[in-house]
Coordinates of C-alpha atoms in Angstrom, one line a residue:
M1 CA 92.4 40.4 -94.2
R2 CA 93.3 40.9 -90.5
S3 CA 94.1 37.5 -89.0
N4 CA 95.9 36.5 -85.8
V5 CA 97.8 33.9 -87.9
V6 CA 99.3 36.7 -90.1
L7 CA 99.8 39.3 -87.3
S8 CA 101.6 36.8 -85.0
Y9 CA 104.0 35.8 -87.8
I10 CA 104.7 39.4 -88.7
G11 CA 105.3 40.2 -85.0
F12 CA 107.6 37.1 -84.7
I13 CA 109.7 38.3 -87.7
F14 CA 109.9 41.8 -86.3
I15 CA 111.2 40.5 -82.9
C16 CA 113.8 38.4 -84.9
Y17 CA 115.1 41.5 -86.5
L18 CA 115.5 43.2 -83.2
A19 CA 117.2 40.0 -81.9
Y20 CA 119.6 40.1 -84.8
I21 CA 120.7 43.6 -83.7
V22 CA 121.2 42.2 -80.2
G23 CA 123.5 39.6 -81.8
V24 CA 125.5 42.3 -83.6
L25 CA 125.9 44.3 -80.4
N26 CA 126.7 41.2 -78.3
F27 CA 129.4 39.7 -80.5
S28 CA 130.5 42.6 -82.7
F29 CA 130.3 41.0 -86.1
F30 CA 127.7 40.7 -88.9
D31 CA 126.2 37.2 -89.5
A32 CA 125.5 37.7 -93.2
T33 CA 124.1 34.2 -93.8
S34 CA 121.5 34.5 -91.0
F35 CA 120.6 38.0 -92.1
F36 CA 119.7 36.8 -95.6
R37 CA 117.9 33.8 -94.2
L38 CA 115.8 36.2 -92.1
I39 CA 115.0 38.2 -95.2
K40 CA 113.8 34.9 -96.8
F41 CA 111.6 34.2 -93.8
T42 CA 110.2 37.7 -94.1
V43 CA 109.2 37.0 -97.7
F44 CA 107.2 34.1 -96.3
I45 CA 104.7 36.8 -95.1
L46 CA 103.6 36.9 -98.7
F47 CA 102.4 33.3 -98.5
L48 CA 100.1 34.3 -95.7
I49 CA 98.7 37.4 -97.5
I50 CA 98.4 36.4 -101.1
P51 CA 95.7 33.7 -100.5
Y52 CA 93.3 36.5 -99.4
Y53 CA 93.6 38.1 -102.9
L54 CA 93.4 34.8 -104.7
H55 CA 90.7 32.9 -102.9
E56 CA 87.9 34.1 -105.2
E57 CA 89.9 32.7 -108.2
Y58 CA 90.2 29.2 -106.8
S59 CA 87.5 26.5 -106.7
L60 CA 87.4 23.3 -104.8
A61 CA 88.4 21.5 -108.1
D62 CA 91.5 23.7 -108.2
L63 CA 92.4 22.9 -104.6
K64 CA 91.9 19.2 -105.3
K65 CA 94.2 19.4 -108.4
I66 CA 96.9 20.9 -106.3
L67 CA 96.4 18.2 -103.7
N68 CA 96.6 15.5 -106.4
F69 CA 100.0 16.9 -107.5
Q70 CA 101.2 16.6 -103.9
I71 CA 100.0 13.0 -103.7
L72 CA 101.7 12.3 -107.1
F73 CA 104.9 13.8 -105.8
I74 CA 104.8 11.6 -102.7
V75 CA 103.9 8.4 -104.6
L76 CA 106.6 8.9 -107.3
S77 CA 109.2 9.6 -104.7
G78 CA 108.1 6.6 -102.7
L79 CA 108.2 4.3 -105.7
Y80 CA 111.7 5.6 -106.5
T81 CA 112.8 4.7 -103.0
L82 CA 111.1 1.3 -103.0
Y83 CA 112.7 0.5 -106.4
H84 CA 116.2 0.9 -105.0
M85 CA 115.3 -1.0 -101.8
I86 CA 114.0 -4.0 -103.8
F87 CA 116.6 -4.2 -106.5
F88 CA 119.7 -2.7 -104.8
P89 CA 119.0 -3.5 -101.1
L90 CA 121.1 -2.3 -98.2
T91 CA 121.0 -3.2 -94.5
A92 CA 118.2 -1.9 -92.3
N93 CA 120.9 0.2 -90.5
D94 CA 122.0 1.8 -93.7
Y95 CA 118.4 2.7 -94.5
A96 CA 117.7 4.2 -91.1
W97 CA 120.9 6.2 -90.6
G98 CA 121.8 7.2 -94.2
Y99 CA 120.5 10.2 -96.0
D100 CA 120.5 9.1 -99.6
N101 CA 117.2 9.8 -101.3
K102 CA 117.5 6.5 -103.2
Y103 CA 116.7 4.8 -99.9
R104 CA 114.7 7.4 -98.1
L105 CA 111.6 9.3 -99.2
I106 CA 113.1 12.8 -98.8
G107 CA 112.1 14.9 -101.8
L108 CA 112.7 18.6 -102.2
T109 CA 113.5 20.4 -98.9
S110 CA 115.2 23.5 -100.1
Y111 CA 115.9 25.7 -103.2
A112 CA 118.1 28.6 -104.1
L113 CA 119.6 30.5 -107.0
D114 CA 123.4 30.3 -107.6
L115 CA 125.5 33.2 -108.8
N116 CA 124.8 32.2 -112.4
G117 CA 121.1 32.4 -112.0
N118 CA 120.6 28.6 -112.1
I119 CA 118.0 27.1 -109.8
K120 CA 119.6 24.8 -107.2
L121 CA 117.3 22.1 -105.7
S122 CA 118.3 19.8 -102.9
G123 CA 116.8 17.3 -100.4
S124 CA 118.8 16.3 -97.4
T125 CA 116.5 15.7 -94.4
S126 CA 113.6 13.4 -93.7
V127 CA 112.1 15.5 -90.8
S128 CA 110.3 18.0 -93.0
M129 CA 109.2 15.4 -95.5
G130 CA 107.7 13.2 -92.8
V131 CA 105.7 16.2 -91.4
F132 CA 104.5 17.1 -94.9
V133 CA 103.4 13.6 -95.7
A134 CA 101.5 13.5 -92.5
F135 CA 99.7 16.7 -93.5
I136 CA 98.6 15.3 -96.8
F137 CA 97.4 12.1 -95.1
F138 CA 95.2 14.1 -92.8
I139 CA 93.7 16.0 -95.7
L140 CA 92.8 12.7 -97.4
L141 CA 91.4 11.3 -94.1
S142 CA 89.3 14.4 -93.7
F143 CA 87.9 14.1 -97.2
Y144 CA 87.0 10.5 -96.5
K145 CA 85.3 11.5 -93.3
F146 CA 83.1 14.1 -95.0
N147 CA 82.5 12.4 -98.3
H148 CA 82.7 8.6 -97.5
K149 CA 84.4 7.9 -100.9
N150 CA 86.7 4.9 -100.8
I151 CA 89.2 6.5 -103.1
Y152 CA 90.2 8.9 -100.4
L153 CA 90.6 6.0 -97.9
V154 CA 92.8 4.1 -100.4
L155 CA 95.0 7.1 -101.0
A156 CA 95.2 7.9 -97.3
I157 CA 96.4 4.3 -96.7
I158 CA 99.0 4.6 -99.4
V159 CA 100.3 7.9 -98.1
F160 CA 100.3 6.5 -94.5
L161 CA 102.5 3.5 -95.5
L162 CA 104.9 5.8 -97.5
E163 CA 105.3 7.9 -94.3
F164 CA 107.3 5.1 -92.8
I165 CA 110.0 5.2 -95.6
T166 CA 110.7 8.9 -94.8
Y167 CA 112.4 7.6 -91.7
S168 CA 111.1 10.6 -89.9
R169 CA 110.3 10.3 -86.2
A170 CA 108.9 13.8 -86.3
G171 CA 106.4 12.6 -89.0
I172 CA 105.4 9.6 -86.8
L173 CA 104.9 12.0 -83.9
V174 CA 102.5 14.1 -86.0
L175 CA 100.7 11.0 -87.1
I176 CA 100.2 9.7 -83.6
V177 CA 99.1 13.0 -82.2
G178 CA 96.7 13.6 -85.1
L179 CA 95.2 10.1 -85.1
F180 CA 94.7 10.3 -81.4
Y181 CA 93.0 13.6 -81.7
Y182 CA 90.9 12.3 -84.6
A183 CA 89.9 9.3 -82.5
I184 CA 88.7 11.5 -79.6
L185 CA 86.6 13.6 -82.0
N186 CA 85.0 10.8 -83.9
L187 CA 85.0 7.5 -82.0
K188 CA 82.7 6.5 -79.2
P189 CA 84.2 5.5 -75.8
G190 CA 83.1 1.9 -76.2
F191 CA 84.7 1.6 -79.6
L192 CA 87.9 3.2 -78.4
L193 CA 88.1 0.7 -75.6
R194 CA 87.8 -2.2 -78.0
I195 CA 90.5 -0.7 -80.2
G196 CA 92.7 -0.3 -77.1
L197 CA 92.2 -3.9 -76.2
I198 CA 93.0 -5.1 -79.7
I199 CA 96.2 -3.0 -79.7
I200 CA 97.2 -4.5 -76.3
I201 CA 96.6 -8.0 -77.6
L202 CA 98.6 -7.4 -80.8
L203 CA 101.5 -5.9 -78.8
S204 CA 101.4 -8.9 -76.4
V205 CA 101.4 -11.4 -79.3
G206 CA 104.2 -9.4 -81.0
L207 CA 106.3 -9.5 -77.8
Y208 CA 105.5 -13.3 -77.3
L209 CA 106.5 -14.1 -80.9
N210 CA 109.5 -11.8 -80.7
L211 CA 108.4 -9.9 -83.8
S212 CA 110.5 -6.9 -82.9
K213 CA 113.2 -8.2 -85.1
E214 CA 110.9 -8.1 -88.2
L215 CA 109.6 -4.7 -87.2
S216 CA 113.1 -3.4 -86.7
S217 CA 113.7 -3.6 -90.5
F218 CA 110.5 -1.7 -91.5
G219 CA 110.9 2.0 -92.2
T220 CA 110.9 4.5 -89.4
L221 CA 110.3 1.6 -86.9
T222 CA 114.0 0.8 -87.4
K223 CA 115.0 4.0 -85.6
I224 CA 112.5 3.3 -82.8
T225 CA 113.1 -0.4 -82.2
N226 CA 116.9 -0.3 -82.8
F227 CA 117.6 3.0 -81.1
S228 CA 121.0 3.4 -79.5
L229 CA 123.4 6.3 -79.0
Q230 CA 126.0 4.4 -81.0
N231 CA 123.7 4.5 -84.1
D232 CA 121.9 7.9 -83.5
H233 CA 124.5 10.4 -82.3
S234 CA 122.0 13.2 -83.0
I235 CA 120.1 12.4 -79.7
L236 CA 123.2 12.9 -77.6
T237 CA 124.1 16.0 -79.6
R238 CA 120.7 17.5 -78.9
V239 CA 121.0 16.8 -75.2
N240 CA 124.4 18.5 -75.2
M241 CA 123.0 21.5 -77.1
L242 CA 120.2 22.0 -74.6
H243 CA 122.7 21.6 -71.7
A244 CA 125.0 24.2 -73.2
G245 CA 122.0 26.5 -73.7
I246 CA 120.8 26.1 -70.1
E247 CA 124.3 26.8 -68.8
Y248 CA 124.6 29.9 -70.9
V249 CA 121.2 31.2 -69.8
S250 CA 122.0 30.5 -66.1
E251 CA 125.1 32.7 -66.5
H252 CA 123.4 35.3 -68.6
P253 CA 119.8 35.4 -67.3
M254 CA 118.8 38.5 -69.5
T255 CA 119.0 36.1 -72.4
I256 CA 115.5 35.0 -71.6
F257 CA 114.2 38.5 -72.3
F258 CA 116.4 39.6 -75.2
G259 CA 118.0 36.5 -76.6
T260 CA 121.7 36.1 -77.6
G261 CA 121.0 37.3 -81.1
Y262 CA 119.2 35.9 -84.1
G263 CA 121.8 34.0 -86.2
E264 CA 123.5 30.6 -86.2
D265 CA 127.0 32.2 -86.0
Y266 CA 125.9 34.1 -82.8
T267 CA 124.6 30.9 -81.3
Q268 CA 127.9 29.2 -82.3
E269 CA 129.8 31.9 -80.6
A270 CA 127.8 31.7 -77.4
I271 CA 127.6 27.9 -76.8
G272 CA 129.6 26.1 -79.6
Y273 CA 126.5 24.9 -81.4
T274 CA 124.6 26.6 -84.3
H275 CA 121.2 26.0 -82.8
L276 CA 119.3 24.1 -80.0
E277 CA 117.5 21.8 -82.5
G278 CA 113.9 22.5 -81.5
L279 CA 112.0 25.6 -82.6
I280 CA 111.0 26.7 -79.1
P281 CA 114.4 26.3 -77.3
T282 CA 116.2 27.8 -80.2
T283 CA 113.8 30.8 -80.4
L284 CA 114.0 31.4 -76.7
F285 CA 117.8 31.3 -76.8
T286 CA 118.2 33.5 -79.8
S287 CA 115.3 35.9 -79.7
G288 CA 113.8 35.8 -76.2
I289 CA 110.5 35.0 -74.5
I290 CA 108.4 37.5 -76.5
A291 CA 109.3 35.6 -79.8
V292 CA 108.3 32.3 -78.1
I293 CA 105.0 33.8 -77.0
L294 CA 104.3 34.9 -80.6
I295 CA 105.1 31.5 -82.0
L296 CA 102.8 29.9 -79.4
F297 CA 100.0 32.4 -80.3
H298 CA 100.6 31.7 -84.0
F299 CA 100.0 27.9 -83.7
F300 CA 97.2 28.4 -81.3
S301 CA 95.5 30.8 -83.8
L302 CA 95.9 28.3 -86.6
W303 CA 94.3 25.6 -84.4
I304 CA 91.4 27.8 -83.0
I305 CA 90.4 29.1 -86.5
S306 CA 90.6 25.6 -88.0
K307 CA 88.5 24.2 -85.1
K308 CA 85.8 26.9 -85.5
Y309 CA 85.4 26.7 -89.2
S310 CA 85.8 22.9 -89.5
Q311 CA 82.5 22.7 -87.6
I312 CA 80.6 24.1 -90.5
R313 CA 79.6 20.9 -92.1
T314 CA 77.7 22.4 -95.0
S315 CA 80.7 23.8 -96.8
E316 CA 82.6 21.8 -99.4
Y317 CA 85.9 23.4 -98.1
T318 CA 85.5 22.1 -94.6
P319 CA 87.8 19.0 -95.0
F320 CA 90.8 21.2 -95.5
L321 CA 90.3 23.0 -92.2
Y322 CA 89.4 19.8 -90.4
A323 CA 92.7 18.4 -91.5
A324 CA 94.5 21.5 -90.3
R325 CA 92.7 21.1 -86.9
I326 CA 94.0 17.6 -86.3
F327 CA 97.4 18.4 -87.9
V328 CA 98.5 21.5 -86.1
P329 CA 99.0 20.1 -82.5
G330 CA 101.4 17.4 -83.8
W331 CA 103.1 19.9 -86.1
F332 CA 103.7 22.2 -83.2
L333 CA 105.2 19.4 -81.1
S334 CA 107.4 18.2 -83.9
A335 CA 108.6 21.7 -84.6
S336 CA 109.3 22.2 -80.9
M337 CA 111.3 19.0 -80.5
A338 CA 112.7 18.0 -83.9
G339 CA 114.0 21.2 -85.5
N340 CA 112.4 24.1 -87.3
T341 CA 109.9 22.3 -89.5
F342 CA 107.8 25.5 -89.1
Q343 CA 109.7 27.5 -91.8
T344 CA 110.7 24.8 -94.2
D345 CA 110.8 26.2 -97.7
Y346 CA 108.8 23.9 -99.9
Y347 CA 105.8 23.1 -97.7
F348 CA 105.3 26.3 -95.8
P349 CA 103.5 27.8 -98.8
I350 CA 101.4 24.7 -99.4
I351 CA 100.2 24.2 -95.8
Y352 CA 99.1 27.9 -95.5
F353 CA 97.6 27.9 -98.9
F354 CA 95.4 24.9 -98.0
F355 CA 94.5 26.6 -94.8
F356 CA 93.8 30.2 -96.0
I357 CA 91.9 29.6 -99.2
P358 CA 89.3 27.4 -97.6
Y359 CA 89.2 29.7 -94.6
F360 CA 88.5 32.8 -96.7
K361 CA 86.0 30.8 -98.9
I362 CA 84.0 29.7 -95.9
R363 CA 84.2 33.1 -94.1
A364 CA 83.1 35.0 -97.2
S365 CA 80.2 32.6 -97.9
K366 CA 76.8 32.2 -96.3
Y367 CA 78.2 29.2 -94.5
G368 CA 80.5 31.5 -92.5
A369 CA 77.8 34.0 -91.5
T370 CA 76.7 31.9 -88.5
V371 CA 78.9 29.2 -86.9
E372 CA 76.9 26.5 -85.2
P373 CA 79.4 24.2 -83.4
T374 CA 78.7 20.5 -83.5
Q375 CA 79.8 17.8 -81.1
N376 CA 83.0 17.1 -83.1

């Protein structure tokens, strides 16, 4: 059961509790909301441990069934969004900068119980959904790589296209990093050169024909091609957050070691903002350098285990770990730059479930007895 992935997360949560005490001592008040949020993130440890006790009960067919439900969820949410875009159209600007799930593939991003015991579901951000859709895409791409069945390729293309109506730049970042990594692992240099030349030609033609106007109205590309601080105030706000954080640390250098205190109210008290947007700067500011090291070690452990066991080509569970291998680097970058997509409620359990069940299956089988790395 011992795993660096589990141990690093437990260590990270422990440091966060210590940092919470630092916040209480620094600012002399009790941030109740952040305390209960920390308890929720502590419960997430169960999502890392439970798969060990369940992995013998799950077969590949069971994992594929769970995967199919995720695909169905994405497709139905996408169709719901496309329906409103077609029959009740708005401007491209409204699509890009609005947060109505009628016009943006958002889905479920949080859940809770109210005081009456009723389940409260909500969806208000595209960042997490974009990262999650990218993860499902890489699983399908990996199954196509190992099984060469066209159905996986077709589903991967559908999910890839739906990624663009999440309007998530973090999701696009995960896709770009993952596809680049996939290309390095699988494509020969000569082929990569030809693909590069084709991309340059297409970009040149697009610029010559001034196709940027047409591209500017397609999904996430709207945010990229029509970016301006007038439309996207969040970029300027993030810069101001980081600047305020740097100024505070320069005046209170011990913050690097102990943090200001885990909790949005403590961060608000310190710099006037509730967070610094990215996981790494926020963690450094609130919980100190040790917490950052544990986060880095956590993602590195995810990647190194996925890399090791995805090279065992004789196991039917390998595609899941291969998908994790190409997904984790982009996930880390998106979490570092675009908010805490690391501890998002609805997909944290799914990502680690799809990681740990195959990992324990392969490790416990004869395929995991000896790992013989291959070129990819």
